[in-house]
PDB file of C-alpha atoms in Angstrom:
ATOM      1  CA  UNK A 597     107.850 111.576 149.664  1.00 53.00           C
ATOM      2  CA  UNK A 598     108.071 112.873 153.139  1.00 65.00           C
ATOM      3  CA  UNK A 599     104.171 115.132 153.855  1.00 77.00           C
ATOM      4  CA  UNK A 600     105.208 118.437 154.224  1.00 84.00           C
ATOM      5  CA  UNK A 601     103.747 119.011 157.601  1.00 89.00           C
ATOM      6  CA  UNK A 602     106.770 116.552 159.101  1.00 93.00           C
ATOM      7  CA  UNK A 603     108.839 119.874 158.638  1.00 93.00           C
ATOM      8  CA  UNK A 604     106.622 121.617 161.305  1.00 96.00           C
ATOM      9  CA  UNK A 605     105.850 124.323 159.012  1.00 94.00           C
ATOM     10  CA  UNK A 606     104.639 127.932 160.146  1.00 95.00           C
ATOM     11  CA  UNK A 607     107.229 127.966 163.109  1.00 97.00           C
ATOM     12  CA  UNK A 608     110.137 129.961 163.499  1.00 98.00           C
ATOM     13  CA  UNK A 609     111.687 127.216 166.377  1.00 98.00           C
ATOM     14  CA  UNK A 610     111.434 123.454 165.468  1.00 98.00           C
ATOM     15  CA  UNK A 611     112.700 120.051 167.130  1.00 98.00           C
ATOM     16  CA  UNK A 612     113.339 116.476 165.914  1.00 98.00           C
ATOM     17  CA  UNK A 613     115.436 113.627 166.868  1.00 98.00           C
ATOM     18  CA  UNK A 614     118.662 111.880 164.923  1.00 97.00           C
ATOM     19  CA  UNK A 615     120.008 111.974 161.359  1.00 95.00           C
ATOM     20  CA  UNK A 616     116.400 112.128 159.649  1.00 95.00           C
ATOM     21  CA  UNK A 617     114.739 114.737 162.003  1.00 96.00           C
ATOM     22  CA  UNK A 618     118.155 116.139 160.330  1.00 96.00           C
ATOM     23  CA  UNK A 619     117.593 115.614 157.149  1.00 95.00           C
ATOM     24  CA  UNK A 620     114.053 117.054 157.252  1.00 95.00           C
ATOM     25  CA  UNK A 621     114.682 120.086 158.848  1.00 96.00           C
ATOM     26  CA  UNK A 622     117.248 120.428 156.736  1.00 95.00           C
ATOM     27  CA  UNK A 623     115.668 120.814 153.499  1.00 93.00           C
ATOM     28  CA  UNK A 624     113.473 123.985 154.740  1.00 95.00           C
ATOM     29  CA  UNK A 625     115.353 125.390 158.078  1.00 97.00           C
ATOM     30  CA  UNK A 626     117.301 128.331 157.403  1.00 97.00           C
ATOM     31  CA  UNK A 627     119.970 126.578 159.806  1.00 98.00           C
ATOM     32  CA  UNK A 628     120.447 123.601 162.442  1.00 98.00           C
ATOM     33  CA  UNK A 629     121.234 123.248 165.830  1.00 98.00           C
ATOM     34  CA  UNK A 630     122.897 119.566 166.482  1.00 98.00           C
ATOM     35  CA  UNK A 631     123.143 118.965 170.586  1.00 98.00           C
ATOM     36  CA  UNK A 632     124.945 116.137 171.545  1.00 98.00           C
ATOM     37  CA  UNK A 633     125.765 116.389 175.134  1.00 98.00           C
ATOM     38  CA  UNK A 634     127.648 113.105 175.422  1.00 98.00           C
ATOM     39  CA  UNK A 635     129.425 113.915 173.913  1.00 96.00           C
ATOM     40  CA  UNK A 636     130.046 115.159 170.478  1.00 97.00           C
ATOM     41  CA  UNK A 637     129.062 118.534 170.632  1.00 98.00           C
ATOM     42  CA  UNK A 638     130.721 119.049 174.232  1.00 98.00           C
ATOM     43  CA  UNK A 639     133.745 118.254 172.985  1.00 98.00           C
ATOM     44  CA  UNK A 640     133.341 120.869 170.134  1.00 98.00           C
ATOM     45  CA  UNK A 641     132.648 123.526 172.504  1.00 98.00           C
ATOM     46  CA  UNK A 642     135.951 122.688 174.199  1.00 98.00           C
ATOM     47  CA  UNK A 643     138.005 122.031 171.385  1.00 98.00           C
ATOM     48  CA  UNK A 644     136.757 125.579 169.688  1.00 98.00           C
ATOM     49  CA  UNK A 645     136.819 127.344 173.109  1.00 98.00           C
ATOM     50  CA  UNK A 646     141.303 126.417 172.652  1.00 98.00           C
ATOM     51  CA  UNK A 647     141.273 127.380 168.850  1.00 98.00           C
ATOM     52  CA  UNK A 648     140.834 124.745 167.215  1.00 98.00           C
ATOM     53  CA  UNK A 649     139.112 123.490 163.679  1.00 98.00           C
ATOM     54  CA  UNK A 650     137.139 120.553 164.417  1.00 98.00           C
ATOM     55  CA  UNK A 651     135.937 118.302 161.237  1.00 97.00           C
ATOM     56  CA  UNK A 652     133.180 116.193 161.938  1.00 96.00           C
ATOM     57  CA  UNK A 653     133.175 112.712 160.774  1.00 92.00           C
ATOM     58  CA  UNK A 654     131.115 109.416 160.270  1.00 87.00           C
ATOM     59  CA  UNK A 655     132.018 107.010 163.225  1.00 81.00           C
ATOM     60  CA  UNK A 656     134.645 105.090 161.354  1.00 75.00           C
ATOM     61  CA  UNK A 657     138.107 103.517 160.060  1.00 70.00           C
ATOM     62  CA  UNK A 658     138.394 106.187 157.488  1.00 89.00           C
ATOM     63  CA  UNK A 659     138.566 109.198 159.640  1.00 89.00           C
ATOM     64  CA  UNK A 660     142.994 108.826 160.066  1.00 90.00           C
ATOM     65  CA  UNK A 661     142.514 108.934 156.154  1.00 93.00           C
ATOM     66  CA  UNK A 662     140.236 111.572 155.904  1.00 92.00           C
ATOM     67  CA  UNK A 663     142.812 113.393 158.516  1.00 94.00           C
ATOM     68  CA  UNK A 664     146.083 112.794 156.555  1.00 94.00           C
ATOM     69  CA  UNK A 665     144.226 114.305 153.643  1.00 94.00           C
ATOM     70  CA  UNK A 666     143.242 117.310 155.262  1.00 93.00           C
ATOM     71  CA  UNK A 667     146.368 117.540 157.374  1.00 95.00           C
ATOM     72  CA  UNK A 668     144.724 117.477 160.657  1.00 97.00           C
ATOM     73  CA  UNK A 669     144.730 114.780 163.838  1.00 96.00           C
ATOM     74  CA  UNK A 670     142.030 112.297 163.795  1.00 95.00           C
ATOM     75  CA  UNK A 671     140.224 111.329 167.874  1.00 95.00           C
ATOM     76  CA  UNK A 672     139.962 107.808 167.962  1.00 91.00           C
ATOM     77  CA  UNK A 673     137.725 106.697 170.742  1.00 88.00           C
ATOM     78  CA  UNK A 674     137.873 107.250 174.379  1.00 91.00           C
ATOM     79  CA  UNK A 675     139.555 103.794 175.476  1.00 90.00           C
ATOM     80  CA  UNK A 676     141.578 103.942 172.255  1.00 89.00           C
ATOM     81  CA  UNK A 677     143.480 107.070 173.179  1.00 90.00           C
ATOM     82  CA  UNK A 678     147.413 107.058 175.088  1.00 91.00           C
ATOM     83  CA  UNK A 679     150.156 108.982 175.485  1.00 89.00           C
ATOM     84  CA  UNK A 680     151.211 109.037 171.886  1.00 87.00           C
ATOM     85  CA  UNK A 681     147.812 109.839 170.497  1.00 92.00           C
ATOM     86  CA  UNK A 682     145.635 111.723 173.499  1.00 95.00           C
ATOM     87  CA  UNK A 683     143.125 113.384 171.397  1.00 96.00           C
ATOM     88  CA  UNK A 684     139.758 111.378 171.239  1.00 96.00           C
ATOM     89  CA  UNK A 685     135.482 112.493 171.967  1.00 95.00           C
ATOM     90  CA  UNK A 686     136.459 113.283 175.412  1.00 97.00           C
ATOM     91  CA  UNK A 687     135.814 116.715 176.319  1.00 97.00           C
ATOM     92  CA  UNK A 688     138.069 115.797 179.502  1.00 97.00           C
ATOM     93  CA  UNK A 689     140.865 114.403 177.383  1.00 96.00           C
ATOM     94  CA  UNK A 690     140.564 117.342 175.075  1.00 97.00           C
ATOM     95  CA  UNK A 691     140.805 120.117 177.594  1.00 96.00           C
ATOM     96  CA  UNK A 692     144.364 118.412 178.531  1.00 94.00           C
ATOM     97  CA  UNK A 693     145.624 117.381 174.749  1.00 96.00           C
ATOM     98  CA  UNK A 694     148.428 118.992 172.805  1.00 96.00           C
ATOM     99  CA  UNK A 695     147.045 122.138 170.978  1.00 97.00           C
ATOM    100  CA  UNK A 696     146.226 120.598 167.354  1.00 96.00           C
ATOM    101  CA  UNK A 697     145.576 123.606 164.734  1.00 97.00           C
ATOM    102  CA  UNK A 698     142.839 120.980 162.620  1.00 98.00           C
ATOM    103  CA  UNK A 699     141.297 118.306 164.374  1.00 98.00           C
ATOM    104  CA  UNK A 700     138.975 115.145 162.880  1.00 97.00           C
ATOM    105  CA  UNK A 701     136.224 114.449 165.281  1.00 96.00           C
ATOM    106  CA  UNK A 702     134.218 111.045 164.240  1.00 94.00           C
ATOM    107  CA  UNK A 703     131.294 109.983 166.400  1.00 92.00           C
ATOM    108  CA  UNK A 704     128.489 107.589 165.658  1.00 89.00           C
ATOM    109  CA  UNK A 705     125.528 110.747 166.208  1.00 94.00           C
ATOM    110  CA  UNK A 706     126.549 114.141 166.642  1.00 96.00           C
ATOM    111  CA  UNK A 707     129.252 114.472 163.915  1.00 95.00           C
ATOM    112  CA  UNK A 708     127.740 111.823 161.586  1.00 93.00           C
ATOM    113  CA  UNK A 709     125.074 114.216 161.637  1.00 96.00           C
ATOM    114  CA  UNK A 710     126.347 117.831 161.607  1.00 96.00           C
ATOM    115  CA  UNK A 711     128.535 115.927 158.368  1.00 91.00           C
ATOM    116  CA  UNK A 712     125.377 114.866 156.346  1.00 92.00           C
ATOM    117  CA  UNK A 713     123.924 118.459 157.412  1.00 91.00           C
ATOM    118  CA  UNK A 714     126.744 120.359 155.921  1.00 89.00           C
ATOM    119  CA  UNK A 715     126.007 119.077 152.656  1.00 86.00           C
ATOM    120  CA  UNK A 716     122.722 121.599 152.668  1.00 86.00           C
ATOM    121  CA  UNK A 717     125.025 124.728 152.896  1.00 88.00           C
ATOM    122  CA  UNK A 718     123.685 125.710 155.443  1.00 91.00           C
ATOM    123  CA  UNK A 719     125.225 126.699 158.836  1.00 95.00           C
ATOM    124  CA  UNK A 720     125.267 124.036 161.389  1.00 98.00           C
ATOM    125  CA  UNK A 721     125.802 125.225 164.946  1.00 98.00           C
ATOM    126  CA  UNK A 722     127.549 122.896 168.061  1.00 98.00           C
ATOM    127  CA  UNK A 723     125.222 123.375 170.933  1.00 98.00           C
ATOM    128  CA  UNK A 724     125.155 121.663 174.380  1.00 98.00           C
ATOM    129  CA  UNK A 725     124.657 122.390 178.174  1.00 98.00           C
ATOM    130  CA  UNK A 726     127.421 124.944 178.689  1.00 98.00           C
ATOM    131  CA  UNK A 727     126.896 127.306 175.426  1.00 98.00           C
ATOM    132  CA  UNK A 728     122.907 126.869 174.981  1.00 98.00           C
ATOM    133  CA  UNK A 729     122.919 130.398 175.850  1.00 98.00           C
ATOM    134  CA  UNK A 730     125.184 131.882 173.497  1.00 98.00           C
ATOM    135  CA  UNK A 731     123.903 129.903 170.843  1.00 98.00           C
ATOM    136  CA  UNK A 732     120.356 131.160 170.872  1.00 98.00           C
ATOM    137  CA  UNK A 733     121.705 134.499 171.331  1.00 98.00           C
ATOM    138  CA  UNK A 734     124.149 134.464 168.496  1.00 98.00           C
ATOM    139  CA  UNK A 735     120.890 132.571 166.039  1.00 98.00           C
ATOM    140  CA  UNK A 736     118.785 135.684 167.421  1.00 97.00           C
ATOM    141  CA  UNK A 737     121.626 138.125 166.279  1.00 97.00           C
ATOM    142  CA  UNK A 738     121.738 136.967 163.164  1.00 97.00           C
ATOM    143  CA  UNK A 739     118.191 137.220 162.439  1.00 97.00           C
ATOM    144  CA  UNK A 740     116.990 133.159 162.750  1.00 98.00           C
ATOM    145  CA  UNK A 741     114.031 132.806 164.003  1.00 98.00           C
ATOM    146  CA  UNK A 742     111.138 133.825 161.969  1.00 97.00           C
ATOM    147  CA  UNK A 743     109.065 131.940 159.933  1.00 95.00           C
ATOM    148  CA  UNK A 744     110.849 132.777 156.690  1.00 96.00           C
ATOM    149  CA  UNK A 745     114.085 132.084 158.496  1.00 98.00           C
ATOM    150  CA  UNK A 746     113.504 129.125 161.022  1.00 98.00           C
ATOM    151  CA  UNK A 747     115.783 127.324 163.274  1.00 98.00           C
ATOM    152  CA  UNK A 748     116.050 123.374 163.420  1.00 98.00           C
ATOM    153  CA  UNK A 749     117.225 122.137 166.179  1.00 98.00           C
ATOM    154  CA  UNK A 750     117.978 118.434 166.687  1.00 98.00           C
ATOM    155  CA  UNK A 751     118.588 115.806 169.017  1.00 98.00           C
ATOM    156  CA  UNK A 752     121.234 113.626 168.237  1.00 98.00           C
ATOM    157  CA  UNK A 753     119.714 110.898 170.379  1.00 97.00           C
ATOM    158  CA  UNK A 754     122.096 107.155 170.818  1.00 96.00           C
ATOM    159  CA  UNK A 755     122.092 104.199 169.034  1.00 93.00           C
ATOM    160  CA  UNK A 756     120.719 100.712 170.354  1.00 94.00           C
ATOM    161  CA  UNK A 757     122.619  98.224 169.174  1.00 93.00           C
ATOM    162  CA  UNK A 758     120.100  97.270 166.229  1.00 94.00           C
ATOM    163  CA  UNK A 759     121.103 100.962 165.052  1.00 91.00           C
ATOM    164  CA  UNK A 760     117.721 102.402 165.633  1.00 95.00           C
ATOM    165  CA  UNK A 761     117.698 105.925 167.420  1.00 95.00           C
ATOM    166  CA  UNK A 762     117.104 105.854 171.237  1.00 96.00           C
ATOM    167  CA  UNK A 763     116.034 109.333 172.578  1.00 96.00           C
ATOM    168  CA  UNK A 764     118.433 110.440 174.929  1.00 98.00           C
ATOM    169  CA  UNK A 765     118.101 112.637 178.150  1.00 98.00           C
ATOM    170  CA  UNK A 766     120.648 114.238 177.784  1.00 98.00           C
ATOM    171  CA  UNK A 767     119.977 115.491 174.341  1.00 98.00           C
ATOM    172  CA  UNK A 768     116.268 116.432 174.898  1.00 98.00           C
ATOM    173  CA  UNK A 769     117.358 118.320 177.935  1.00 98.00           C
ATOM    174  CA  UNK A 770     120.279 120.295 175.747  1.00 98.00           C
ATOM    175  CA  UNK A 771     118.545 121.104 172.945  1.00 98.00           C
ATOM    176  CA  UNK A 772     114.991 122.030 175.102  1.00 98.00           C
ATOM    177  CA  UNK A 773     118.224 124.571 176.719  1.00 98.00           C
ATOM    178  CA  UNK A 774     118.918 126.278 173.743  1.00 98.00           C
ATOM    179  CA  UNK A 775     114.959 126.313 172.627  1.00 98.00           C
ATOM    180  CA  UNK A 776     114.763 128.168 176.315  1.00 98.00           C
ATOM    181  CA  UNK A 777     116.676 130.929 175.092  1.00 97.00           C
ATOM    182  CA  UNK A 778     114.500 130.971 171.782  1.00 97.00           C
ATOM    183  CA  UNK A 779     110.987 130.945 173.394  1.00 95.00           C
ATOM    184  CA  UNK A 780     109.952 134.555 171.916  1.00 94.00           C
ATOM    185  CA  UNK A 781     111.578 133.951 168.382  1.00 97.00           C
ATOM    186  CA  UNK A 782     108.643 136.204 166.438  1.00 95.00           C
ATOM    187  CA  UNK A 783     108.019 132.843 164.592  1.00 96.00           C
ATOM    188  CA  UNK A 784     107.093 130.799 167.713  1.00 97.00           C
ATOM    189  CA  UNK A 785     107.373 127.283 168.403  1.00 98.00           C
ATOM    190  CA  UNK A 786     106.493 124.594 166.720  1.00 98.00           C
ATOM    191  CA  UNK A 787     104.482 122.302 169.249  1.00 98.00           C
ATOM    192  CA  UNK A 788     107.195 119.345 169.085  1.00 98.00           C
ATOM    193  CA  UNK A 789     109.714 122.028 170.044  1.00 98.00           C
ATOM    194  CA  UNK A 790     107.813 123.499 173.155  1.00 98.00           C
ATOM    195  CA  UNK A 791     106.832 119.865 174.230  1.00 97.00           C
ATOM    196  CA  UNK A 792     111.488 119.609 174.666  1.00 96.00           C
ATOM    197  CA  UNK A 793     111.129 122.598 176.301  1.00 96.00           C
ATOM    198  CA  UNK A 794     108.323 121.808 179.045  1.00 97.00           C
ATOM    199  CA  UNK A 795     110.518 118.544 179.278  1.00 95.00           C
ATOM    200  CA  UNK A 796     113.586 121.163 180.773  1.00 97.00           C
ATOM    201  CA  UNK A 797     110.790 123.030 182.854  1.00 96.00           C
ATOM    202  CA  UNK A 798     109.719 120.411 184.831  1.00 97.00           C
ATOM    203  CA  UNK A 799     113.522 119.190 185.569  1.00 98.00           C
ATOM    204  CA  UNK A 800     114.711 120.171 188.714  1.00 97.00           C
ATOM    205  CA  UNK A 801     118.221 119.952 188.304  1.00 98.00           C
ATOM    206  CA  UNK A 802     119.458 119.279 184.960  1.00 98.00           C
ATOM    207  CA  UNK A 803     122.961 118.258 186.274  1.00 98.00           C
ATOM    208  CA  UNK A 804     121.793 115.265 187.989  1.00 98.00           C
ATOM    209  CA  UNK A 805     119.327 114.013 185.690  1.00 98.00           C
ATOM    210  CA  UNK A 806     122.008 113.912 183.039  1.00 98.00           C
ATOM    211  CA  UNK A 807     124.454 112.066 185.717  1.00 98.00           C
ATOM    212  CA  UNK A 808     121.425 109.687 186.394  1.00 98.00           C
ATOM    213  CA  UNK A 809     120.364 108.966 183.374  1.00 98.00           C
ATOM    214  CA  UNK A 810     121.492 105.689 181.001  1.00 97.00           C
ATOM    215  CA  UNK A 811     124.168 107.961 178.564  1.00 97.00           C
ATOM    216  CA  UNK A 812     125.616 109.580 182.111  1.00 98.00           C
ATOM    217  CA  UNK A 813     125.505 106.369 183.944  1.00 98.00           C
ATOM    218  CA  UNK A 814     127.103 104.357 181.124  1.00 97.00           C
ATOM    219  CA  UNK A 815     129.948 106.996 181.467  1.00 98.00           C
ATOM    220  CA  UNK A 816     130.843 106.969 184.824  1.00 98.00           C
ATOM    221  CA  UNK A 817     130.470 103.232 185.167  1.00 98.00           C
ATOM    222  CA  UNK A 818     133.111 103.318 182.402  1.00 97.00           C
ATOM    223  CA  UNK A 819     135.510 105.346 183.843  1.00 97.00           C
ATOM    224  CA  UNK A 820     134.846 108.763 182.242  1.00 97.00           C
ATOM    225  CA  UNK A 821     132.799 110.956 184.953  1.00 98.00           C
ATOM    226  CA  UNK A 822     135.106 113.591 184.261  1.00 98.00           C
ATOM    227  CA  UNK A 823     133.404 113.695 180.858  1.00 98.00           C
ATOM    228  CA  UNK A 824     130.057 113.913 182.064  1.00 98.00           C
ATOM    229  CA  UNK A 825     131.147 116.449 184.579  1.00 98.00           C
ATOM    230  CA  UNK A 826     132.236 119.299 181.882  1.00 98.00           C
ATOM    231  CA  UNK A 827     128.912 118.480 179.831  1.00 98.00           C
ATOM    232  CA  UNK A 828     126.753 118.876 182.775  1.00 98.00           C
ATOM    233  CA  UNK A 829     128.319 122.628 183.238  1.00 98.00           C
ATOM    234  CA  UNK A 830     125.251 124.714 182.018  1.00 98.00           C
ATOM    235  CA  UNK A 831     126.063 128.375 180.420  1.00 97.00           C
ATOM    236  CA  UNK A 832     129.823 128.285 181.337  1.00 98.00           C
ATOM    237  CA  UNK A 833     130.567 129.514 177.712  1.00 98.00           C
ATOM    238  CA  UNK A 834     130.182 132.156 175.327  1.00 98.00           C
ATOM    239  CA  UNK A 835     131.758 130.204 172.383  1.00 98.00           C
ATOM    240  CA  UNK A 836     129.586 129.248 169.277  1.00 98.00           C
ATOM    241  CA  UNK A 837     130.780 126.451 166.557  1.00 98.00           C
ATOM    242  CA  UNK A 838     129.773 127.132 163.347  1.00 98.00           C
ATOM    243  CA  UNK A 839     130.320 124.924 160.726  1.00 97.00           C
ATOM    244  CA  UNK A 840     131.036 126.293 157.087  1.00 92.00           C
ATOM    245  CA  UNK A 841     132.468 124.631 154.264  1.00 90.00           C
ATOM    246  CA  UNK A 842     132.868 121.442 156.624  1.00 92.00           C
ATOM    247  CA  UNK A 843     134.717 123.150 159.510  1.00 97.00           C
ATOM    248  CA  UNK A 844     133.438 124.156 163.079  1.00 98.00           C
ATOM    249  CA  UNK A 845     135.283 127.404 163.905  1.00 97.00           C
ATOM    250  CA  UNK A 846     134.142 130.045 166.443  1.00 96.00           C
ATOM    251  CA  UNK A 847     130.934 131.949 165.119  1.00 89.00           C
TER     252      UNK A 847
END
C-alpha cells in the first residue's frame, strides 16, 4: 500500500509526474490538472477552442474502434495523417482540419492519463502554456483549492523507450504555469508543487526553453515546428477542457 504522505497531504496545490503521480492524486484530490504541452493537452485546447468533443484514448490500434462506436473521428499520429484523414495530435493540423462534432484523441501520456483519471469521477481539466491562466482561474471559481478540496496537478512527462517516465520540460514548465496562478490557494502548496513552480521562476523565457529542449527539438527536427509554435503561445486562451463522463468539452 502506497504511505499516505505520497499524496502530499495538508495542501490545497499538489504536483507529481505521469500515470501514477495520477493515480495517487487521484484517490484524494478533489480534481486533476493533466499538462501535456507536446502535445496532448495543446491539441485539446485547440480542438475545444473550435467546438469540439475530444475523447481521450490509450495510444493504440483500438482507438478507430473505440471511434466507430462512439460515432466520432479517431487522430492517428502526426506522420500518419493525409488528405483523406487530416485529423491527428497536431495542434497545427487541428487548427486547419474539417470541423468534426466528436473527436478520439489517443496519445501515449496525456490522454492515456486523463482516460485512467476519469475513471475516479472526478473532473479532469486540459491545461497547457496558452490556457494555464484560465484554468487556475476557473479551479479558483469553483472553489478548488483548499485543503478539503485540493487540486492535483500532473505532469504527463515522455516515455523512454524502456517505457519508464522521463520528466519533460515542457511539462514541468506548464503545469509550474498553472500552479503560478494558484500560489495563494488558502490551502497552500505542497513543497513538490512550489519546487515546479521555482522551476518557471527562474526561466527566462519559457518559449525558448520549450523550443530548446529534447520534446521541442525532437519536433522541429521532425518536421512539426508549427506544433511547437502554438504550444509555446502562453495565456492566448480563455478556454477550459473539462472532462465529464469521458468527454473534454468547454468548462
Amino acid at each position: 500500500m502506497t504511505p499516505a504522505v505520497h499524496s502530499q497531504p495538508g495542501s490545497g496545490a499538489r504536483f507529481d509526474w505521469g500515470l501514477t503521480g495520477a493515480a495517487e492524486l487521484g484517490r484524494v484530490c478533489a480534481v486533476l490538472v493533466v499538462v501535456d504541452v507536446l502535445s496532448f493537452t495543446t491539441a485539446v485546447e485547440v480542438a475545444v477552442a473550435r467546438g469540439m468533443r475530444v475523447h481521450p484514448f490509450p495510444w493504440g490500434e483500438q482507438a478507430a474502434d473505440y471511434a466507430v462506436r462512439v460515432g466520432a473521428v479517431a487522430a492517428v499520429g502526426r506522420r500518419q495523417a493525409d488528405a483523406d484523414h487530416p485529423w491527428s495530435l497536431s495542434p497545427a493540423a487541428l487548427r486547419s482540419a474539417p470541423f468534426a462534432a466528436d473527436l478520439v484523441l489517443p496519445s501515449p501520456n496525456g490522454s492515456a492519463i486523463s482516460a485512467a483519471a476519469s475513471a475516479t469521477g472526478r473532473p479532469v481539466v486540459a491545461a497547457c502554456l496558452r490556457n494555464a491562466r484560465a484554468v487556475g482561474g476557473w479551479l479558483r471559481h469553483h472553489g478548488y483549492g483548499a485543503t478539503d478540496a485540493p487540486v492535483g496537478v500532473v505532469a504527463a512527462g515522455e516515455r523512454w523507450p524502456d517505457g519508464t517516465l522521463r520528466p519533460s520540460v515542457e511539462d514541468q514548465l506548464g503545469a509550474a504555469s498553472v500552479l503560478d496562478a494558484l500560489s495563494d490557494v488558502p490551502g497552500g502548496l505542497s513543497v513538490e508543487a512550489a519546487m515546479a513552480l521555482a522551476a518557471l521562476a527562474s526561466t527566462p523565457d519559457v518559449p525558448a526553453a520549450v523550443r530548446g529542449c529534447v520534446s521541442g527539438r525532437e519536433l522541429i527536427e521532425g518536421g512539426f515546428a508549427g506544433d511547437v509554435e502554438i504550444a509555446v503561445q502562453r495565456e492566448v486562451s480563455s478556454v477550459v477542457p473539462v472532462l465529464r463522463q469521458g468527454v473534454f468539452s468547454a468548462g
